[in-house]
């Protein structure tokens, strides 16, 4: 288990504008908001994948992906 702050940086490294797998429109604020909405507690790889699914779903509904 890690801190929420570290987790947000970790997720940005994957899906942020300069990340390994960038997703359009991803911001730190959006990731923090999703961690609260999804009620994430462990901040691990499984949680990162849940964030990814939510970001992709959001991007698809807006026509960004």
PDB file as gemmi writes it, atoms N, CA and C in Angstrom:
CRYST1    1.000    1.000    1.000  90.00  90.00  90.00 P 1                      
ATOM      1  N   UNK A   1       0.844  -1.166   0.000  1.00  0.00           N  
ATOM      2  CA  UNK A   1       0.000   0.000   0.000  1.00  0.00           C  
ATOM      3  C   UNK A   1       0.895   1.237   0.000  1.00  0.00           C  
ATOM      4  N   UNK A   2       0.545   2.200  -0.824  1.00  0.00           N  
ATOM      5  CA  UNK A   2       1.327   3.424  -0.933  1.00  0.00           C  
ATOM      6  C   UNK A   2       0.435   4.628  -0.670  1.00  0.00           C  
ATOM      7  N   UNK A   3       1.047   5.798  -0.718  1.00  0.00           N  
ATOM      8  CA  UNK A   3       0.265   7.008  -0.496  1.00  0.00           C  
ATOM      9  C   UNK A   3      -0.499   7.388  -1.765  1.00  0.00           C  
ATOM     10  N   UNK A   4      -1.553   8.132  -1.563  1.00  0.00           N  
ATOM     11  CA  UNK A   4      -2.366   8.582  -2.697  1.00  0.00           C  
ATOM     12  C   UNK A   4      -1.553   9.479  -3.625  1.00  0.00           C  
ATOM     13  N   UNK A   5      -0.714  10.317  -3.049  1.00  0.00           N  
ATOM     14  CA  UNK A   5       0.111  11.229  -3.848  1.00  0.00           C  
ATOM     15  C   UNK A   5       1.055  10.446  -4.765  1.00  0.00           C  
ATOM     16  N   UNK A   6       1.714   9.434  -4.218  1.00  0.00           N  
ATOM     17  CA  UNK A   6       2.618   8.610  -5.026  1.00  0.00           C  
ATOM     18  C   UNK A   6       1.836   7.887  -6.115  1.00  0.00           C  
ATOM     19  N   UNK A   7       0.654   7.384  -5.772  1.00  0.00           N  
ATOM     20  CA  UNK A   7      -0.173   6.659  -6.719  1.00  0.00           C  
ATOM     21  C   UNK A   7      -0.565   7.544  -7.906  1.00  0.00           C  
ATOM     22  N   UNK A   8      -0.925   8.787  -7.645  1.00  0.00           N  
ATOM     23  CA  UNK A   8      -1.295   9.711  -8.721  1.00  0.00           C  
ATOM     24  C   UNK A   8      -0.096   9.931  -9.648  1.00  0.00           C  
ATOM     25  N   UNK A   9       1.086  10.101  -9.097  1.00  0.00           N  
ATOM     26  CA  UNK A   9       2.297  10.259  -9.908  1.00  0.00           C  
ATOM     27  C   UNK A   9       2.569   8.989 -10.717  1.00  0.00           C  
ATOM     28  N   UNK A  10       2.374   7.849 -10.092  1.00  0.00           N  
ATOM     29  CA  UNK A  10       2.552   6.550 -10.744  1.00  0.00           C  
ATOM     30  C   UNK A  10       1.610   6.402 -11.940  1.00  0.00           C  
ATOM     31  N   UNK A  11       0.340   6.737 -11.745  1.00  0.00           N  
ATOM     32  CA  UNK A  11      -0.642   6.637 -12.826  1.00  0.00           C  
ATOM     33  C   UNK A  11      -0.328   7.644 -13.936  1.00  0.00           C  
ATOM     34  N   UNK A  12       0.090   8.842 -13.579  1.00  0.00           N  
ATOM     35  CA  UNK A  12       0.457   9.850 -14.593  1.00  0.00           C  
ATOM     36  C   UNK A  12       1.626   9.352 -15.442  1.00  0.00           C  
ATOM     37  N   UNK A  13       2.535   8.592 -14.850  1.00  0.00           N  
ATOM     38  CA  UNK A  13       3.659   8.027 -15.585  1.00  0.00           C  
ATOM     39  C   UNK A  13       3.218   7.036 -16.655  1.00  0.00           C  
ATOM     40  N   UNK A  14       2.071   6.446 -16.457  1.00  0.00           N  
ATOM     41  CA  UNK A  14       1.529   5.507 -17.436  1.00  0.00           C  
ATOM     42  C   UNK A  14       0.598   6.192 -18.431  1.00  0.00           C  
ATOM     43  N   UNK A  15      -0.340   7.014 -17.940  1.00  0.00           N  
ATOM     44  CA  UNK A  15      -1.432   7.491 -18.786  1.00  0.00           C  
ATOM     45  C   UNK A  15      -1.475   9.000 -18.983  1.00  0.00           C  
ATOM     46  N   UNK A  16      -0.557   9.740 -18.367  1.00  0.00           N  
ATOM     47  CA  UNK A  16      -0.501  11.183 -18.544  1.00  0.00           C  
ATOM     48  C   UNK A  16      -0.011  11.558 -19.934  1.00  0.00           C  
ATOM     49  N   UNK A  17       0.004  12.848 -20.258  1.00  0.00           N  
ATOM     50  CA  UNK A  17       0.410  13.297 -21.598  1.00  0.00           C  
ATOM     51  C   UNK A  17       1.801  12.821 -22.022  1.00  0.00           C  
ATOM     52  N   UNK A  18       2.710  12.656 -21.076  1.00  0.00           N  
ATOM     53  CA  UNK A  18       4.069  12.190 -21.387  1.00  0.00           C  
ATOM     54  C   UNK A  18       4.313  10.763 -20.913  1.00  0.00           C  
ATOM     55  N   UNK A  19       3.252  10.048 -20.601  1.00  0.00           N  
ATOM     56  CA  UNK A  19       3.359   8.692 -20.064  1.00  0.00           C  
ATOM     57  C   UNK A  19       3.649   7.649 -21.132  1.00  0.00           C  
ATOM     58  N   UNK A  20       3.819   6.426 -20.679  1.00  0.00           N  
ATOM     59  CA  UNK A  20       4.086   5.306 -21.585  1.00  0.00           C  
ATOM     60  C   UNK A  20       2.916   5.037 -22.522  1.00  0.00           C  
ATOM     61  N   UNK A  21       1.695   5.147 -22.009  1.00  0.00           N  
ATOM     62  CA  UNK A  21       0.486   4.889 -22.787  1.00  0.00           C  
ATOM     63  C   UNK A  21      -0.470   6.070 -22.613  1.00  0.00           C  
ATOM     64  N   UNK A  22      -0.159   7.210 -23.222  1.00  0.00           N  
ATOM     65  CA  UNK A  22      -0.944   8.429 -22.972  1.00  0.00           C  
ATOM     66  C   UNK A  22      -2.412   8.290 -23.388  1.00  0.00           C  
ATOM     67  N   UNK A  23      -3.273   8.840 -22.553  1.00  0.00           N  
ATOM     68  CA  UNK A  23      -4.701   8.912 -22.831  1.00  0.00           C  
ATOM     69  C   UNK A  23      -5.058  10.394 -22.860  1.00  0.00           C  
ATOM     70  N   UNK A  24      -5.725  10.808 -23.914  1.00  0.00           N  
ATOM     71  CA  UNK A  24      -6.062  12.228 -24.098  1.00  0.00           C  
ATOM     72  C   UNK A  24      -6.876  12.760 -22.921  1.00  0.00           C  
ATOM     73  N   UNK A  25      -6.510  13.940 -22.466  1.00  0.00           N  
ATOM     74  CA  UNK A  25      -7.283  14.626 -21.435  1.00  0.00           C  
ATOM     75  C   UNK A  25      -7.005  14.217 -20.006  1.00  0.00           C  
ATOM     76  N   UNK A  26      -5.989  13.393 -19.768  1.00  0.00           N  
ATOM     77  CA  UNK A  26      -5.694  12.947 -18.407  1.00  0.00           C  
ATOM     78  C   UNK A  26      -4.954  14.035 -17.642  1.00  0.00           C  
ATOM     79  N   UNK A  27      -5.466  14.348 -16.465  1.00  0.00           N  
ATOM     80  CA  UNK A  27      -4.817  15.316 -15.577  1.00  0.00           C  
ATOM     81  C   UNK A  27      -4.731  14.708 -14.177  1.00  0.00           C  
ATOM     82  N   UNK A  28      -3.875  15.312 -13.361  1.00  0.00           N  
ATOM     83  CA  UNK A  28      -3.771  14.854 -11.972  1.00  0.00           C  
ATOM     84  C   UNK A  28      -5.114  14.980 -11.259  1.00  0.00           C  
ATOM     85  N   UNK A  29      -5.809  16.083 -11.514  1.00  0.00           N  
ATOM     86  CA  UNK A  29      -7.097  16.309 -10.854  1.00  0.00           C  
ATOM     87  C   UNK A  29      -8.102  15.219 -11.218  1.00  0.00           C  
ATOM     88  N   UNK A  30      -8.099  14.784 -12.477  1.00  0.00           N  
ATOM     89  CA  UNK A  30      -9.023  13.744 -12.910  1.00  0.00           C  
ATOM     90  C   UNK A  30      -8.704  12.413 -12.220  1.00  0.00           C  
ATOM     91  N   UNK A  31      -7.423  12.123 -12.058  1.00  0.00           N  
ATOM     92  CA  UNK A  31      -7.026  10.879 -11.392  1.00  0.00           C  
ATOM     93  C   UNK A  31      -7.419  10.913  -9.916  1.00  0.00           C  
ATOM     94  N   UNK A  32      -7.192  12.035  -9.259  1.00  0.00           N  
ATOM     95  CA  UNK A  32      -7.582  12.171  -7.848  1.00  0.00           C  
ATOM     96  C   UNK A  32      -9.093  12.012  -7.708  1.00  0.00           C  
ATOM     97  N   UNK A  33      -9.838  12.628  -8.612  1.00  0.00           N  
ATOM     98  CA  UNK A  33     -11.290  12.522  -8.583  1.00  0.00           C  
ATOM     99  C   UNK A  33     -11.731  11.061  -8.757  1.00  0.00           C  
ATOM    100  N   UNK A  34     -11.115  10.353  -9.690  1.00  0.00           N  
ATOM    101  CA  UNK A  34     -11.477   8.953  -9.921  1.00  0.00           C  
ATOM    102  C   UNK A  34     -11.135   8.059  -8.725  1.00  0.00           C  
ATOM    103  N   UNK A  35     -10.023   8.341  -8.042  1.00  0.00           N  
ATOM    104  CA  UNK A  35      -9.689   7.523  -6.865  1.00  0.00           C  
ATOM    105  C   UNK A  35     -10.765   7.672  -5.794  1.00  0.00           C  
ATOM    106  N   UNK A  36     -11.354   8.852  -5.704  1.00  0.00           N  
ATOM    107  CA  UNK A  36     -12.426   9.068  -4.725  1.00  0.00           C  
ATOM    108  C   UNK A  36     -13.723   8.407  -5.183  1.00  0.00           C  
ATOM    109  N   UNK A  37     -14.063   8.569  -6.457  1.00  0.00           N  
ATOM    110  CA  UNK A  37     -15.292   7.989  -6.991  1.00  0.00           C  
ATOM    111  C   UNK A  37     -15.260   6.464  -6.897  1.00  0.00           C  
ATOM    112  N   UNK A  38     -14.121   5.873  -7.271  1.00  0.00           N  
ATOM    113  CA  UNK A  38     -13.991   4.418  -7.256  1.00  0.00           C  
ATOM    114  C   UNK A  38     -13.691   3.863  -5.865  1.00  0.00           C  
ATOM    115  N   UNK A  39     -13.467   4.759  -4.898  1.00  0.00           N  
ATOM    116  CA  UNK A  39     -13.173   4.385  -3.515  1.00  0.00           C  
ATOM    117  C   UNK A  39     -11.978   3.439  -3.414  1.00  0.00           C  
ATOM    118  N   UNK A  40     -10.907   3.816  -4.107  1.00  0.00           N  
ATOM    119  CA  UNK A  40      -9.692   3.011  -4.091  1.00  0.00           C  
ATOM    120  C   UNK A  40      -8.995   3.169  -2.751  1.00  0.00           C  
ATOM    121  N   UNK A  41      -8.462   2.079  -2.232  1.00  0.00           N  
ATOM    122  CA  UNK A  41      -7.803   2.119  -0.932  1.00  0.00           C  
ATOM    123  C   UNK A  41      -6.379   1.564  -0.963  1.00  0.00           C  
ATOM    124  N   UNK A  42      -6.095   0.648  -1.858  1.00  0.00           N  
ATOM    125  CA  UNK A  42      -4.789  -0.004  -1.841  1.00  0.00           C  
ATOM    126  C   UNK A  42      -3.747   0.697  -2.697  1.00  0.00           C  
ATOM    127  N   UNK A  43      -4.175   1.427  -3.718  1.00  0.00           N  
ATOM    128  CA  UNK A  43      -3.272   2.147  -4.616  1.00  0.00           C  
ATOM    129  C   UNK A  43      -2.188   1.230  -5.175  1.00  0.00           C  
ATOM    130  N   UNK A  44      -2.625   0.163  -5.833  1.00  0.00           N  
ATOM    131  CA  UNK A  44      -1.697  -0.797  -6.416  1.00  0.00           C  
ATOM    132  C   UNK A  44      -1.989  -0.968  -7.912  1.00  0.00           C  
ATOM    133  N   UNK A  45      -1.412  -1.993  -8.521  1.00  0.00           N  
ATOM    134  CA  UNK A  45      -1.564  -2.226  -9.947  1.00  0.00           C  
ATOM    135  C   UNK A  45      -3.018  -2.489 -10.328  1.00  0.00           C  
ATOM    136  N   UNK A  46      -3.738  -3.187  -9.504  1.00  0.00           N  
ATOM    137  CA  UNK A  46      -5.154  -3.448  -9.785  1.00  0.00           C  
ATOM    138  C   UNK A  46      -5.932  -2.131  -9.817  1.00  0.00           C  
ATOM    139  N   UNK A  47      -5.641  -1.254  -8.870  1.00  0.00           N  
ATOM    140  CA  UNK A  47      -6.289   0.053  -8.844  1.00  0.00           C  
ATOM    141  C   UNK A  47      -5.899   0.881 -10.072  1.00  0.00           C  
ATOM    142  N   UNK A  48      -4.649   0.770 -10.505  1.00  0.00           N  
ATOM    143  CA  UNK A  48      -4.210   1.492 -11.701  1.00  0.00           C  
ATOM    144  C   UNK A  48      -5.023   1.051 -12.916  1.00  0.00           C  
ATOM    145  N   UNK A  49      -5.282  -0.240 -13.014  1.00  0.00           N  
ATOM    146  CA  UNK A  49      -6.073  -0.752 -14.136  1.00  0.00           C  
ATOM    147  C   UNK A  49      -7.525  -0.279 -14.054  1.00  0.00           C  
ATOM    148  N   UNK A  50      -8.051  -0.147 -12.850  1.00  0.00           N  
ATOM    149  CA  UNK A  50      -9.409   0.386 -12.692  1.00  0.00           C  
ATOM    150  C   UNK A  50      -9.461   1.840 -13.155  1.00  0.00           C  
ATOM    151  N   UNK A  51      -8.431   2.599 -12.824  1.00  0.00           N  
ATOM    152  CA  UNK A  51      -8.342   3.992 -13.273  1.00  0.00           C  
ATOM    153  C   UNK A  51      -8.263   4.025 -14.797  1.00  0.00           C  
ATOM    154  N   UNK A  52      -7.451   3.139 -15.380  1.00  0.00           N  
ATOM    155  CA  UNK A  52      -7.304   3.088 -16.835  1.00  0.00           C  
ATOM    156  C   UNK A  52      -8.648   2.833 -17.515  1.00  0.00           C  
ATOM    157  N   UNK A  53      -9.387   1.862 -17.003  1.00  0.00           N  
ATOM    158  CA  UNK A  53     -10.704   1.544 -17.574  1.00  0.00           C  
ATOM    159  C   UNK A  53     -11.631   2.764 -17.514  1.00  0.00           C  
ATOM    160  N   UNK A  54     -11.641   3.453 -16.382  1.00  0.00           N  
ATOM    161  CA  UNK A  54     -12.500   4.630 -16.225  1.00  0.00           C  
ATOM    162  C   UNK A  54     -12.062   5.758 -17.164  1.00  0.00           C  
ATOM    163  N   UNK A  55     -10.764   5.964 -17.317  1.00  0.00           N  
ATOM    164  CA  UNK A  55     -10.260   7.008 -18.219  1.00  0.00           C  
ATOM    165  C   UNK A  55     -10.617   6.695 -19.664  1.00  0.00           C  
ATOM    166  N   UNK A  56     -10.450   5.435 -20.060  1.00  0.00           N  
ATOM    167  CA  UNK A  56     -10.780   5.053 -21.436  1.00  0.00           C  
ATOM    168  C   UNK A  56     -12.280   5.165 -21.697  1.00  0.00           C  
ATOM    169  N   UNK A  57     -13.076   4.773 -20.723  1.00  0.00           N  
ATOM    170  CA  UNK A  57     -14.527   4.891 -20.881  1.00  0.00           C  
ATOM    171  C   UNK A  57     -14.924   6.350 -21.037  1.00  0.00           C  
ATOM    172  N   UNK A  58     -14.323   7.206 -20.229  1.00  0.00           N  
ATOM    173  CA  UNK A  58     -14.599   8.634 -20.296  1.00  0.00           C  
ATOM    174  C   UNK A  58     -14.155   9.208 -21.641  1.00  0.00           C  
ATOM    175  N   UNK A  59     -12.967   8.806 -22.111  1.00  0.00           N  
ATOM    176  CA  UNK A  59     -12.459   9.305 -23.378  1.00  0.00           C  
ATOM    177  C   UNK A  59     -13.318   8.819 -24.547  1.00  0.00           C  
ATOM    178  N   UNK A  60     -13.781   7.574 -24.487  1.00  0.00           N  
ATOM    179  CA  UNK A  60     -14.610   7.020 -25.560  1.00  0.00           C  
ATOM    180  C   UNK A  60     -15.948   7.732 -25.667  1.00  0.00           C  
ATOM    181  N   UNK A  61     -16.526   8.090 -24.539  1.00  0.00           N  
ATOM    182  CA  UNK A  61     -17.824   8.767 -24.569  1.00  0.00           C  
ATOM    183  C   UNK A  61     -17.694  10.194 -25.098  1.00  0.00           C  
ATOM    184  N   UNK A  62     -16.493  10.746 -25.021  1.00  0.00           N  
ATOM    185  CA  UNK A  62     -16.265  12.094 -25.550  1.00  0.00           C  
ATOM    186  C   UNK A  62     -15.688  12.075 -26.950  1.00  0.00           C  
ATOM    187  N   UNK A  63     -15.407  10.882 -27.465  1.00  0.00           N  
ATOM    188  CA  UNK A  63     -14.877  10.775 -28.814  1.00  0.00           C  
ATOM    189  C   UNK A  63     -13.405  11.126 -28.936  1.00  0.00           C  
ATOM    190  N   UNK A  64     -12.668  11.006 -27.837  1.00  0.00           N  
ATOM    191  CA  UNK A  64     -11.250  11.375 -27.857  1.00  0.00           C  
ATOM    192  C   UNK A  64     -10.360  10.224 -28.262  1.00  0.00           C  
ATOM    193  N   UNK A  65     -10.837   8.994 -28.126  1.00  0.00           N  
ATOM    194  CA  UNK A  65     -10.013   7.833 -28.477  1.00  0.00           C  
ATOM    195  C   UNK A  65     -10.604   7.144 -29.681  1.00  0.00           C  
TER     196      UNK A  65                                                      
END                                                                             
